[in-house]
C-alpha cells in the first residue's frame, strides 16, 4: 500500500508535513509505504532531523509549487513539475494508491477531475466533513463546498455516497440519512429540498429518516446530513469558528475541542475511482497524520470498490 503525500502544500509546508509523517510512522502500525513528493533540498534536512525509518518512505523530487492564490487549471498546465501535478501523475499511473495534499484546493479538484476517472453512475463528486456530536461520536455533512448549486439527483447521490462512507469509515451500521431543511414535515423547504425528498424516500440503498433541521446537526438524530455545498460550507465554517472562539477566550471544553479540524485532518473526494484526500491550508502535523490514516482506512476498507458496486447495483 503506497500513499503519496504532497510535502509542499499548505501554509506550513514542508516542516509540518514532515512532522505529520513522523507522527504517523511513530504511532500507526501499518504496512503503508509513504511517497513524499517535494523539493529534495528542502526535505533532506527535515527528514534527517526527524530520524525516520527510511524503509517506510521514499522521496520523489518536485521543482515547482502551486501557490494558494494561483488559478488552478492554469497552474496545473504551466507547472507540470509541481508536487500536486506529480502526485496526480503517480496516482493515475498506479505508482501510488492514494494521494493527499493540503495545497491549493482548486488545483486538487481540477487534478482529480482530469486525472482520475469518476465512478460510473456518479454525476458529481462531493466532499464531506465529520460533524462532532454531543454524545462524542461523529456524524457526516455533505456537500460542504464544491457543489454550490445542485439538482435533486445530485443530493440523492450524495446521500448514497455519504451513507457508504459513514458505514465503512465511521463504522455506523445502517446509518440514518437526513435531508437538511427548515422543518421536519415532508413538503417543507425550497424547491430543491421539496424535489429531493421523494428521491431519498425511494432509494432502497439508504436509511432515509426524513428532514432534519439546523438544531439537529450536532445531535445523533441523523448519521448523514445532506445539503447543497453552499449551505454545507456555511455550516462547516461556522462550526470551525466554535473552536476558534473558545480557544481565544481560554475556554477548555472536551466537546468543543472536537471542532478543531486537526482532529480529522482532511476530507476525501467521494465519487472518484481512487482515494484523494484534501487538507486545510493551515494544516499542521496532527492534521497530516490524520489524513494519512484516513487514506489508509479508505484503502483497507475497500470503500471505493463498495461505492462502485453500490452504483452498479442501482443502475441494474
PDB file of C-alpha atoms in Angstrom:
ATOM      1  CA  UNK A   1       0.000   0.000   0.000  1.00  0.00           C
ATOM      2  CA  UNK A   2       1.616   3.230  -1.204  1.00  0.00           C
ATOM      3  CA  UNK A   3       0.263   6.635  -0.191  1.00  0.00           C
ATOM      4  CA  UNK A   4       1.513   9.783  -1.915  1.00  0.00           C
ATOM      5  CA  UNK A   5       1.820  12.952   0.162  1.00  0.00           C
ATOM      6  CA  UNK A   6       2.331  16.474  -1.201  1.00  0.00           C
ATOM      7  CA  UNK A   7       5.030  17.801   1.117  1.00  0.00           C
ATOM      8  CA  UNK A   8       4.938  21.330  -0.321  1.00  0.00           C
ATOM      9  CA  UNK A   9       1.204  22.050   0.022  1.00  0.00           C
ATOM     10  CA  UNK A  10      -0.103  24.186   2.873  1.00  0.00           C
ATOM     11  CA  UNK A  11       0.931  27.313   4.733  1.00  0.00           C
ATOM     12  CA  UNK A  12       3.404  25.490   6.966  1.00  0.00           C
ATOM     13  CA  UNK A  13       4.940  23.125   4.425  1.00  0.00           C
ATOM     14  CA  UNK A  14       7.197  21.278   4.336  1.00  0.00           C
ATOM     15  CA  UNK A  15       8.043  21.362   8.069  1.00  0.00           C
ATOM     16  CA  UNK A  16       4.572  20.430   9.342  1.00  0.00           C
ATOM     17  CA  UNK A  17       4.147  17.787   6.656  1.00  0.00           C
ATOM     18  CA  UNK A  18       7.337  16.112   7.912  1.00  0.00           C
ATOM     19  CA  UNK A  19       6.016  16.310  11.482  1.00  0.00           C
ATOM     20  CA  UNK A  20       2.836  14.600  10.317  1.00  0.00           C
ATOM     21  CA  UNK A  21       4.816  11.836   8.625  1.00  0.00           C
ATOM     22  CA  UNK A  22       6.788  11.276  11.825  1.00  0.00           C
ATOM     23  CA  UNK A  23       3.621  11.186  13.949  1.00  0.00           C
ATOM     24  CA  UNK A  24       2.104   8.644  11.604  1.00  0.00           C
ATOM     25  CA  UNK A  25       5.166   6.393  11.378  1.00  0.00           C
ATOM     26  CA  UNK A  26       5.758   6.570  15.142  1.00  0.00           C
ATOM     27  CA  UNK A  27       2.184   5.832  16.225  1.00  0.00           C
ATOM     28  CA  UNK A  28       0.409   3.824  13.496  1.00  0.00           C
ATOM     29  CA  UNK A  29       1.413   0.230  12.885  1.00  0.00           C
ATOM     30  CA  UNK A  30       0.890  -0.496   9.194  1.00  0.00           C
ATOM     31  CA  UNK A  31       2.482  -1.780   6.012  1.00  0.00           C
ATOM     32  CA  UNK A  32       1.997   1.595   4.305  1.00  0.00           C
ATOM     33  CA  UNK A  33       4.902   2.999   2.301  1.00  0.00           C
ATOM     34  CA  UNK A  34       4.789   6.800   2.078  1.00  0.00           C
ATOM     35  CA  UNK A  35       5.829   8.508  -1.149  1.00  0.00           C
ATOM     36  CA  UNK A  36       6.859  12.041  -0.181  1.00  0.00           C
ATOM     37  CA  UNK A  37       6.608  14.479  -3.096  1.00  0.00           C
ATOM     38  CA  UNK A  38       8.565  17.697  -2.719  1.00  0.00           C
ATOM     39  CA  UNK A  39      11.772  19.669  -3.096  1.00  0.00           C
ATOM     40  CA  UNK A  40      14.568  17.272  -2.070  1.00  0.00           C
ATOM     41  CA  UNK A  41      16.832  20.132  -0.978  1.00  0.00           C
ATOM     42  CA  UNK A  42      14.249  21.412   1.491  1.00  0.00           C
ATOM     43  CA  UNK A  43      13.125  17.967   2.632  1.00  0.00           C
ATOM     44  CA  UNK A  44      16.531  16.377   3.241  1.00  0.00           C
ATOM     45  CA  UNK A  45      17.495  18.215   6.464  1.00  0.00           C
ATOM     46  CA  UNK A  46      13.967  17.986   7.882  1.00  0.00           C
ATOM     47  CA  UNK A  47      13.771  14.240   7.237  1.00  0.00           C
ATOM     48  CA  UNK A  48      17.238  13.752   8.714  1.00  0.00           C
ATOM     49  CA  UNK A  49      16.265  15.603  11.896  1.00  0.00           C
ATOM     50  CA  UNK A  50      13.069  13.527  12.166  1.00  0.00           C
ATOM     51  CA  UNK A  51      15.113  10.300  12.241  1.00  0.00           C
ATOM     52  CA  UNK A  52      12.520   8.288  10.340  1.00  0.00           C
ATOM     53  CA  UNK A  53      12.714   4.646   9.365  1.00  0.00           C
ATOM     54  CA  UNK A  54      13.992   5.035   5.795  1.00  0.00           C
ATOM     55  CA  UNK A  55      12.396   1.768   4.699  1.00  0.00           C
ATOM     56  CA  UNK A  56       8.965   3.315   5.332  1.00  0.00           C
ATOM     57  CA  UNK A  57       9.224   6.183   2.839  1.00  0.00           C
ATOM     58  CA  UNK A  58      10.741   7.350  -0.418  1.00  0.00           C
ATOM     59  CA  UNK A  59      11.083  10.840  -1.867  1.00  0.00           C
ATOM     60  CA  UNK A  60      10.022  11.969  -5.340  1.00  0.00           C
ATOM     61  CA  UNK A  61      11.543  15.318  -6.273  1.00  0.00           C
ATOM     62  CA  UNK A  62       9.355  18.217  -7.415  1.00  0.00           C
ATOM     63  CA  UNK A  63      10.879  21.500  -8.525  1.00  0.00           C
ATOM     64  CA  UNK A  64       7.703  23.617  -8.613  1.00  0.00           C
ATOM     65  CA  UNK A  65       4.962  24.618  -6.160  1.00  0.00           C
ATOM     66  CA  UNK A  66       1.395  25.654  -6.936  1.00  0.00           C
ATOM     67  CA  UNK A  67       0.731  28.556  -4.593  1.00  0.00           C
ATOM     68  CA  UNK A  68      -2.594  29.011  -2.816  1.00  0.00           C
ATOM     69  CA  UNK A  69      -3.584  32.086  -4.863  1.00  0.00           C
ATOM     70  CA  UNK A  70      -2.847  30.650  -8.314  1.00  0.00           C
ATOM     71  CA  UNK A  71      -5.545  29.805 -10.857  1.00  0.00           C
ATOM     72  CA  UNK A  72      -5.953  26.023 -10.573  1.00  0.00           C
ATOM     73  CA  UNK A  73      -6.249  24.999 -14.239  1.00  0.00           C
ATOM     74  CA  UNK A  74      -3.571  27.405 -15.441  1.00  0.00           C
ATOM     75  CA  UNK A  75      -1.178  26.382 -12.665  1.00  0.00           C
ATOM     76  CA  UNK A  76      -1.530  22.662 -13.391  1.00  0.00           C
ATOM     77  CA  UNK A  77      -0.802  23.257 -17.088  1.00  0.00           C
ATOM     78  CA  UNK A  78       2.125  25.598 -16.502  1.00  0.00           C
ATOM     79  CA  UNK A  79       3.690  23.685 -13.603  1.00  0.00           C
ATOM     80  CA  UNK A  80       3.969  20.016 -14.599  1.00  0.00           C
ATOM     81  CA  UNK A  81       6.812  19.565 -12.088  1.00  0.00           C
ATOM     82  CA  UNK A  82       4.757  20.825  -9.150  1.00  0.00           C
ATOM     83  CA  UNK A  83       4.136  18.494  -6.220  1.00  0.00           C
ATOM     84  CA  UNK A  84       0.395  18.376  -6.998  1.00  0.00           C
ATOM     85  CA  UNK A  85       0.899  17.619 -10.701  1.00  0.00           C
ATOM     86  CA  UNK A  86       3.407  14.886  -9.929  1.00  0.00           C
ATOM     87  CA  UNK A  87       1.131  13.444  -7.251  1.00  0.00           C
ATOM     88  CA  UNK A  88      -1.731  13.040  -9.712  1.00  0.00           C
ATOM     89  CA  UNK A  89       0.632  11.614 -12.339  1.00  0.00           C
ATOM     90  CA  UNK A  90       1.760   8.962  -9.852  1.00  0.00           C
ATOM     91  CA  UNK A  91      -1.846   8.207  -8.869  1.00  0.00           C
ATOM     92  CA  UNK A  92      -3.037   7.971 -12.472  1.00  0.00           C
ATOM     93  CA  UNK A  93      -0.197   5.611 -13.361  1.00  0.00           C
ATOM     94  CA  UNK A  94      -0.717   3.438 -10.258  1.00  0.00           C
ATOM     95  CA  UNK A  95       2.637   4.327  -8.681  1.00  0.00           C
ATOM     96  CA  UNK A  96       0.702   5.321  -5.548  1.00  0.00           C
ATOM     97  CA  UNK A  97      -2.679   4.037  -4.337  1.00  0.00           C
ATOM     98  CA  UNK A  98      -3.867   7.326  -2.791  1.00  0.00           C
ATOM     99  CA  UNK A  99      -2.851  10.995  -2.907  1.00  0.00           C
ATOM    100  CA  UNK A 100      -3.022  13.639  -0.157  1.00  0.00           C
ATOM    101  CA  UNK A 101      -2.429  17.403  -0.248  1.00  0.00           C
ATOM    102  CA  UNK A 102      -3.128  20.451   1.891  1.00  0.00           C
ATOM    103  CA  UNK A 103      -2.233  22.678  -1.046  1.00  0.00           C
ATOM    104  CA  UNK A 104      -4.353  24.674  -3.491  1.00  0.00           C
ATOM    105  CA  UNK A 105      -7.860  23.180  -3.159  1.00  0.00           C
ATOM    106  CA  UNK A 106      -8.911  24.256  -6.639  1.00  0.00           C
ATOM    107  CA  UNK A 107      -5.855  22.592  -8.174  1.00  0.00           C
ATOM    108  CA  UNK A 108      -6.638  19.434  -6.213  1.00  0.00           C
ATOM    109  CA  UNK A 109     -10.191  19.382  -7.544  1.00  0.00           C
ATOM    110  CA  UNK A 110      -9.138  20.099 -11.132  1.00  0.00           C
ATOM    111  CA  UNK A 111      -6.431  17.439 -10.852  1.00  0.00           C
ATOM    112  CA  UNK A 112      -8.977  14.968  -9.536  1.00  0.00           C
ATOM    113  CA  UNK A 113     -11.461  15.648 -12.349  1.00  0.00           C
ATOM    114  CA  UNK A 114      -8.916  15.391 -15.153  1.00  0.00           C
ATOM    115  CA  UNK A 115      -6.549  12.712 -13.843  1.00  0.00           C
ATOM    116  CA  UNK A 116      -8.874  10.161 -12.296  1.00  0.00           C
ATOM    117  CA  UNK A 117     -11.985   8.546 -13.653  1.00  0.00           C
ATOM    118  CA  UNK A 118     -15.239   9.175 -11.876  1.00  0.00           C
ATOM    119  CA  UNK A 119     -17.141   6.162 -10.636  1.00  0.00           C
ATOM    120  CA  UNK A 120     -19.657   5.145 -13.272  1.00  0.00           C
ATOM    121  CA  UNK A 121     -23.112   6.406 -12.401  1.00  0.00           C
ATOM    122  CA  UNK A 122     -21.920   9.218 -10.116  1.00  0.00           C
ATOM    123  CA  UNK A 123     -22.897  12.542 -11.676  1.00  0.00           C
ATOM    124  CA  UNK A 124     -20.766  14.773  -9.446  1.00  0.00           C
ATOM    125  CA  UNK A 125     -18.058  14.044  -6.885  1.00  0.00           C
ATOM    126  CA  UNK A 126     -18.620  15.564  -3.451  1.00  0.00           C
ATOM    127  CA  UNK A 127     -16.704  16.414  -0.306  1.00  0.00           C
ATOM    128  CA  UNK A 128     -17.917  15.945   3.249  1.00  0.00           C
ATOM    129  CA  UNK A 129     -16.923  16.846   6.781  1.00  0.00           C
ATOM    130  CA  UNK A 130     -17.199  14.920  10.055  1.00  0.00           C
ATOM    131  CA  UNK A 131     -19.567  16.663  12.467  1.00  0.00           C
ATOM    132  CA  UNK A 132     -18.833  16.340  16.220  1.00  0.00           C
ATOM    133  CA  UNK A 133     -21.917  15.228  18.122  1.00  0.00           C
ATOM    134  CA  UNK A 134     -22.691  15.792  21.753  1.00  0.00           C
ATOM    135  CA  UNK A 135     -22.514  12.072  22.564  1.00  0.00           C
ATOM    136  CA  UNK A 136     -18.852  12.005  21.490  1.00  0.00           C
ATOM    137  CA  UNK A 137     -19.403  10.413  18.086  1.00  0.00           C
ATOM    138  CA  UNK A 138     -19.159  11.966  14.625  1.00  0.00           C
ATOM    139  CA  UNK A 139     -21.853  12.451  12.034  1.00  0.00           C
ATOM    140  CA  UNK A 140     -21.267  13.391   8.402  1.00  0.00           C
ATOM    141  CA  UNK A 141     -22.328  16.503   6.460  1.00  0.00           C
ATOM    142  CA  UNK A 142     -22.155  16.756   2.672  1.00  0.00           C
ATOM    143  CA  UNK A 143     -21.682  18.576   0.351  1.00  0.00           C
ATOM    144  CA  UNK A 144     -19.530  21.199   2.054  1.00  0.00           C
ATOM    145  CA  UNK A 145     -18.307  23.366  -0.767  1.00  0.00           C
ATOM    146  CA  UNK A 146     -17.538  22.024  -4.225  1.00  0.00           C
ATOM    147  CA  UNK A 147     -21.155  21.874  -5.423  1.00  0.00           C
ATOM    148  CA  UNK A 148     -22.734  25.199  -4.504  1.00  0.00           C
ATOM    149  CA  UNK A 149     -25.638  24.645  -6.888  1.00  0.00           C
ATOM    150  CA  UNK A 150     -27.206  21.203  -7.113  1.00  0.00           C
ATOM    151  CA  UNK A 151     -30.046  19.291  -8.689  1.00  0.00           C
ATOM    152  CA  UNK A 152     -32.192  16.918  -6.639  1.00  0.00           C
ATOM    153  CA  UNK A 153     -30.472  13.947  -8.299  1.00  0.00           C
ATOM    154  CA  UNK A 154     -27.108  15.225  -7.046  1.00  0.00           C
ATOM    155  CA  UNK A 155     -28.301  15.366  -3.443  1.00  0.00           C
ATOM    156  CA  UNK A 156     -29.756  11.877  -3.747  1.00  0.00           C
ATOM    157  CA  UNK A 157     -26.356  10.585  -4.861  1.00  0.00           C
ATOM    158  CA  UNK A 158     -24.576  12.490  -2.093  1.00  0.00           C
ATOM    159  CA  UNK A 159     -26.827  10.677   0.357  1.00  0.00           C
ATOM    160  CA  UNK A 160     -25.768   7.319  -1.047  1.00  0.00           C
ATOM    161  CA  UNK A 161     -22.056   8.248  -1.060  1.00  0.00           C
ATOM    162  CA  UNK A 162     -22.264   9.630   2.477  1.00  0.00           C
ATOM    163  CA  UNK A 163     -24.104   6.562   3.718  1.00  0.00           C
ATOM    164  CA  UNK A 164     -21.354   4.256   2.452  1.00  0.00           C
ATOM    165  CA  UNK A 165     -18.636   6.489   3.909  1.00  0.00           C
ATOM    166  CA  UNK A 166     -20.426   6.583   7.262  1.00  0.00           C
ATOM    167  CA  UNK A 167     -20.822   2.813   7.250  1.00  0.00           C
ATOM    168  CA  UNK A 168     -17.273   1.813   6.313  1.00  0.00           C
ATOM    169  CA  UNK A 169     -15.140   4.688   7.633  1.00  0.00           C
ATOM    170  CA  UNK A 170     -17.135   5.997  10.614  1.00  0.00           C
ATOM    171  CA  UNK A 171     -18.372   2.485  11.496  1.00  0.00           C
ATOM    172  CA  UNK A 172     -22.082   3.279  11.511  1.00  0.00           C
ATOM    173  CA  UNK A 173     -24.108   0.192  10.558  1.00  0.00           C
ATOM    174  CA  UNK A 174     -27.221   1.164   8.582  1.00  0.00           C
ATOM    175  CA  UNK A 175     -26.560   4.926   9.008  1.00  0.00           C
ATOM    176  CA  UNK A 176     -29.560   7.229   9.306  1.00  0.00           C
ATOM    177  CA  UNK A 177     -29.756   9.767   6.469  1.00  0.00           C
ATOM    178  CA  UNK A 178     -31.461  13.136   6.872  1.00  0.00           C
ATOM    179  CA  UNK A 179     -32.159  15.978   4.444  1.00  0.00           C
ATOM    180  CA  UNK A 180     -31.262  19.392   5.867  1.00  0.00           C
ATOM    181  CA  UNK A 181     -34.353  21.563   5.785  1.00  0.00           C
ATOM    182  CA  UNK A 182     -36.231  24.370   7.566  1.00  0.00           C
ATOM    183  CA  UNK A 183     -38.812  21.998   9.006  1.00  0.00           C
ATOM    184  CA  UNK A 184     -39.322  18.312   9.687  1.00  0.00           C
ATOM    185  CA  UNK A 185     -42.545  17.826   7.714  1.00  0.00           C
ATOM    186  CA  UNK A 186     -42.500  16.409   4.209  1.00  0.00           C
ATOM    187  CA  UNK A 187     -43.149  19.185   1.700  1.00  0.00           C
ATOM    188  CA  UNK A 188     -41.166  21.806   3.651  1.00  0.00           C
ATOM    189  CA  UNK A 189     -38.327  23.849   2.241  1.00  0.00           C
ATOM    190  CA  UNK A 190     -37.269  25.387  -1.049  1.00  0.00           C
ATOM    191  CA  UNK A 191     -37.797  23.803  -4.466  1.00  0.00           C
ATOM    192  CA  UNK A 192     -34.555  21.818  -4.228  1.00  0.00           C
ATOM    193  CA  UNK A 193     -35.447  20.270  -0.881  1.00  0.00           C
ATOM    194  CA  UNK A 194     -39.012  19.529  -1.953  1.00  0.00           C
ATOM    195  CA  UNK A 195     -37.826  17.754  -5.102  1.00  0.00           C
ATOM    196  CA  UNK A 196     -35.062  15.866  -3.322  1.00  0.00           C
ATOM    197  CA  UNK A 197     -37.227  14.401  -0.565  1.00  0.00           C
ATOM    198  CA  UNK A 198     -39.114  11.835  -2.727  1.00  0.00           C
ATOM    199  CA  UNK A 199     -35.847  10.699  -4.359  1.00  0.00           C
ATOM    200  CA  UNK A 200     -34.343   9.949  -0.961  1.00  0.00           C
ATOM    201  CA  UNK A 201     -37.557   8.292   0.183  1.00  0.00           C
ATOM    202  CA  UNK A 202     -37.500   5.958  -2.842  1.00  0.00           C
ATOM    203  CA  UNK A 203     -33.821   4.977  -2.551  1.00  0.00           C
ATOM    204  CA  UNK A 204     -33.691   1.490  -1.039  1.00  0.00           C
ATOM    205  CA  UNK A 205     -29.917   1.663  -0.538  1.00  0.00           C
ATOM    206  CA  UNK A 206     -30.129   4.279   2.207  1.00  0.00           C
ATOM    207  CA  UNK A 207     -31.905   4.518   5.565  1.00  0.00           C
ATOM    208  CA  UNK A 208     -33.721   7.810   4.981  1.00  0.00           C
ATOM    209  CA  UNK A 209     -35.380   9.234   8.107  1.00  0.00           C
ATOM    210  CA  UNK A 210     -36.781  12.447   6.592  1.00  0.00           C
ATOM    211  CA  UNK A 211     -35.975  16.114   7.085  1.00  0.00           C
ATOM    212  CA  UNK A 212     -33.658  17.366   9.819  1.00  0.00           C
ATOM    213  CA  UNK A 213     -33.264  20.954  10.996  1.00  0.00           C
ATOM    214  CA  UNK A 214     -30.286  23.086  11.954  1.00  0.00           C
ATOM    215  CA  UNK A 215     -30.811  22.189  15.625  1.00  0.00           C
ATOM    216  CA  UNK A 216     -30.222  18.512  14.732  1.00  0.00           C
ATOM    217  CA  UNK A 217     -26.825  18.905  13.061  1.00  0.00           C
ATOM    218  CA  UNK A 218     -24.798  18.299  16.245  1.00  0.00           C
ATOM    219  CA  UNK A 219     -27.048  15.558  17.630  1.00  0.00           C
ATOM    220  CA  UNK A 220     -27.329  11.883  16.744  1.00  0.00           C
ATOM    221  CA  UNK A 221     -30.703  12.268  15.031  1.00  0.00           C
ATOM    222  CA  UNK A 222     -29.062  11.538  11.668  1.00  0.00           C
ATOM    223  CA  UNK A 223     -25.687   9.969  10.891  1.00  0.00           C
ATOM    224  CA  UNK A 224     -25.528  11.572   7.440  1.00  0.00           C
ATOM    225  CA  UNK A 225     -26.970  15.005   6.666  1.00  0.00           C
ATOM    226  CA  UNK A 226     -27.334  16.037   3.037  1.00  0.00           C
ATOM    227  CA  UNK A 227     -27.437  19.553   1.577  1.00  0.00           C
ATOM    228  CA  UNK A 228     -26.024  21.524  -1.335  1.00  0.00           C
ATOM    229  CA  UNK A 229     -22.483  22.872  -0.980  1.00  0.00           C
ATOM    230  CA  UNK A 230     -23.487  26.494  -0.390  1.00  0.00           C
ATOM    231  CA  UNK A 231     -25.332  25.686   2.816  1.00  0.00           C
ATOM    232  CA  UNK A 232     -22.880  22.976   3.825  1.00  0.00           C
ATOM    233  CA  UNK A 233     -19.857  25.262   3.564  1.00  0.00           C
ATOM    234  CA  UNK A 234     -21.527  27.925   5.704  1.00  0.00           C
ATOM    235  CA  UNK A 235     -22.257  25.329   8.407  1.00  0.00           C
ATOM    236  CA  UNK A 236     -18.679  23.990   8.180  1.00  0.00           C
ATOM    237  CA  UNK A 237     -17.078  27.432   8.577  1.00  0.00           C
ATOM    238  CA  UNK A 238     -19.439  28.341  11.398  1.00  0.00           C
ATOM    239  CA  UNK A 239     -18.618  25.082  13.210  1.00  0.00           C
ATOM    240  CA  UNK A 240     -14.885  25.723  12.843  1.00  0.00           C
ATOM    241  CA  UNK A 241     -15.385  29.141  14.436  1.00  0.00           C
ATOM    242  CA  UNK A 242     -16.706  27.494  17.628  1.00  0.00           C
ATOM    243  CA  UNK A 243     -13.244  26.136  18.348  1.00  0.00           C
ATOM    244  CA  UNK A 244     -11.501  29.394  17.425  1.00  0.00           C
ATOM    245  CA  UNK A 245     -13.764  31.491  19.677  1.00  0.00           C
ATOM    246  CA  UNK A 246     -13.427  29.221  22.727  1.00  0.00           C
ATOM    247  CA  UNK A 247      -9.670  28.944  22.192  1.00  0.00           C
ATOM    248  CA  UNK A 248      -9.305  32.735  22.150  1.00  0.00           C
ATOM    249  CA  UNK A 249     -11.454  33.057  25.268  1.00  0.00           C
ATOM    250  CA  UNK A 250      -9.494  30.433  27.173  1.00  0.00           C
ATOM    251  CA  UNK A 251     -12.469  28.071  27.453  1.00  0.00           C
ATOM    252  CA  UNK A 252     -11.437  24.433  27.827  1.00  0.00           C
ATOM    253  CA  UNK A 253     -14.208  22.069  26.792  1.00  0.00           C
ATOM    254  CA  UNK A 254     -13.685  18.488  25.587  1.00  0.00           C
ATOM    255  CA  UNK A 255     -16.625  18.611  23.195  1.00  0.00           C
ATOM    256  CA  UNK A 256     -15.604  21.908  21.591  1.00  0.00           C
ATOM    257  CA  UNK A 257     -12.075  20.549  21.078  1.00  0.00           C
ATOM    258  CA  UNK A 258     -13.559  18.145  18.547  1.00  0.00           C
ATOM    259  CA  UNK A 259     -14.336  21.130  16.305  1.00  0.00           C
ATOM    260  CA  UNK A 260     -10.609  21.617  15.707  1.00  0.00           C
ATOM    261  CA  UNK A 261     -10.137  20.470  12.098  1.00  0.00           C
ATOM    262  CA  UNK A 262      -6.773  18.962  13.069  1.00  0.00           C
ATOM    263  CA  UNK A 263      -8.655  16.146  14.797  1.00  0.00           C
ATOM    264  CA  UNK A 264      -9.868  14.716  11.483  1.00  0.00           C
ATOM    265  CA  UNK A 265      -7.268  16.131   9.102  1.00  0.00           C
ATOM    266  CA  UNK A 266      -8.872  16.349   5.700  1.00  0.00           C
ATOM    267  CA  UNK A 267     -11.764  15.311   3.525  1.00  0.00           C
ATOM    268  CA  UNK A 268     -11.873  12.691   0.772  1.00  0.00           C
ATOM    269  CA  UNK A 269     -13.308  13.379  -2.665  1.00  0.00           C
ATOM    270  CA  UNK A 270     -16.189  10.904  -2.862  1.00  0.00           C
ATOM    271  CA  UNK A 271     -17.353   9.649  -6.238  1.00  0.00           C
ATOM    272  CA  UNK A 272     -13.992   9.165  -7.963  1.00  0.00           C
ATOM    273  CA  UNK A 273     -12.235   5.855  -8.522  1.00  0.00           C
ATOM    274  CA  UNK A 274      -9.110   6.449  -6.419  1.00  0.00           C
ATOM    275  CA  UNK A 275      -8.609   7.952  -2.929  1.00  0.00           C
ATOM    276  CA  UNK A 276      -7.852  11.685  -2.968  1.00  0.00           C
ATOM    277  CA  UNK A 277      -7.766  13.490   0.383  1.00  0.00           C
ATOM    278  CA  UNK A 278      -7.766  17.303   0.569  1.00  0.00           C
ATOM    279  CA  UNK A 279      -6.476  19.031   3.675  1.00  0.00           C
ATOM    280  CA  UNK A 280      -6.917  22.512   5.137  1.00  0.00           C
ATOM    281  CA  UNK A 281      -4.323  25.040   4.015  1.00  0.00           C
ATOM    282  CA  UNK A 282      -3.316  25.720   7.621  1.00  0.00           C
ATOM    283  CA  UNK A 283      -2.803  22.030   8.419  1.00  0.00           C
ATOM    284  CA  UNK A 284      -0.129  21.159  10.954  1.00  0.00           C
ATOM    285  CA  UNK A 285       1.464  17.870  11.935  1.00  0.00           C
ATOM    286  CA  UNK A 286      -1.590  16.311  13.556  1.00  0.00           C
ATOM    287  CA  UNK A 287      -3.774  17.010  10.525  1.00  0.00           C
ATOM    288  CA  UNK A 288      -1.243  15.477   8.129  1.00  0.00           C
ATOM    289  CA  UNK A 289      -1.002  12.370  10.310  1.00  0.00           C
ATOM    290  CA  UNK A 290      -4.789  12.014  10.348  1.00  0.00           C
ATOM    291  CA  UNK A 291      -5.040  12.498   6.586  1.00  0.00           C
ATOM    292  CA  UNK A 292      -2.600   9.647   6.027  1.00  0.00           C
ATOM    293  CA  UNK A 293      -4.604   7.473   8.430  1.00  0.00           C
ATOM    294  CA  UNK A 294      -7.815   8.311   6.554  1.00  0.00           C
ATOM    295  CA  UNK A 295      -6.295   7.345   3.196  1.00  0.00           C
ATOM    296  CA  UNK A 296      -5.074   4.097   4.740  1.00  0.00           C
ATOM    297  CA  UNK A 297      -8.546   3.383   6.121  1.00  0.00           C
ATOM    298  CA  UNK A 298     -10.172   4.058   2.739  1.00  0.00           C
ATOM    299  CA  UNK A 299      -7.821   1.589   1.078  1.00  0.00           C
ATOM    300  CA  UNK A 300      -8.120  -1.096   3.749  1.00  0.00           C
ATOM    301  CA  UNK A 301     -11.927  -0.919   3.830  1.00  0.00           C
ATOM    302  CA  UNK A 302     -12.106  -1.044   0.007  1.00  0.00           C
ATOM    303  CA  UNK A 303     -14.536   1.878   0.225  1.00  0.00           C
ATOM    304  CA  UNK A 304     -14.254   2.843  -3.434  1.00  0.00           C
ATOM    305  CA  UNK A 305     -14.961  -0.716  -4.574  1.00  0.00           C
ATOM    306  CA  UNK A 306     -18.056  -0.715  -2.363  1.00  0.00           C
ATOM    307  CA  UNK A 307     -19.205   2.630  -3.822  1.00  0.00           C
ATOM    308  CA  UNK A 308     -18.680   1.293  -7.361  1.00  0.00           C
ATOM    309  CA  UNK A 309     -20.719  -1.827  -6.569  1.00  0.00           C
ATOM    310  CA  UNK A 310     -23.483   0.247  -4.959  1.00  0.00           C
ATOM    311  CA  UNK A 311     -23.964   2.462  -8.010  1.00  0.00           C
ATOM    312  CA  UNK A 312     -23.658  -0.503 -10.357  1.00  0.00           C
ATOM    313  CA  UNK A 313     -26.467  -2.244  -8.450  1.00  0.00           C
ATOM    314  CA  UNK A 314     -28.577   0.885  -8.675  1.00  0.00           C
ATOM    315  CA  UNK A 315     -28.164   1.009 -12.425  1.00  0.00           C
ATOM    316  CA  UNK A 316     -29.028  -2.689 -12.674  1.00  0.00           C
TER     317      UNK A 316
END
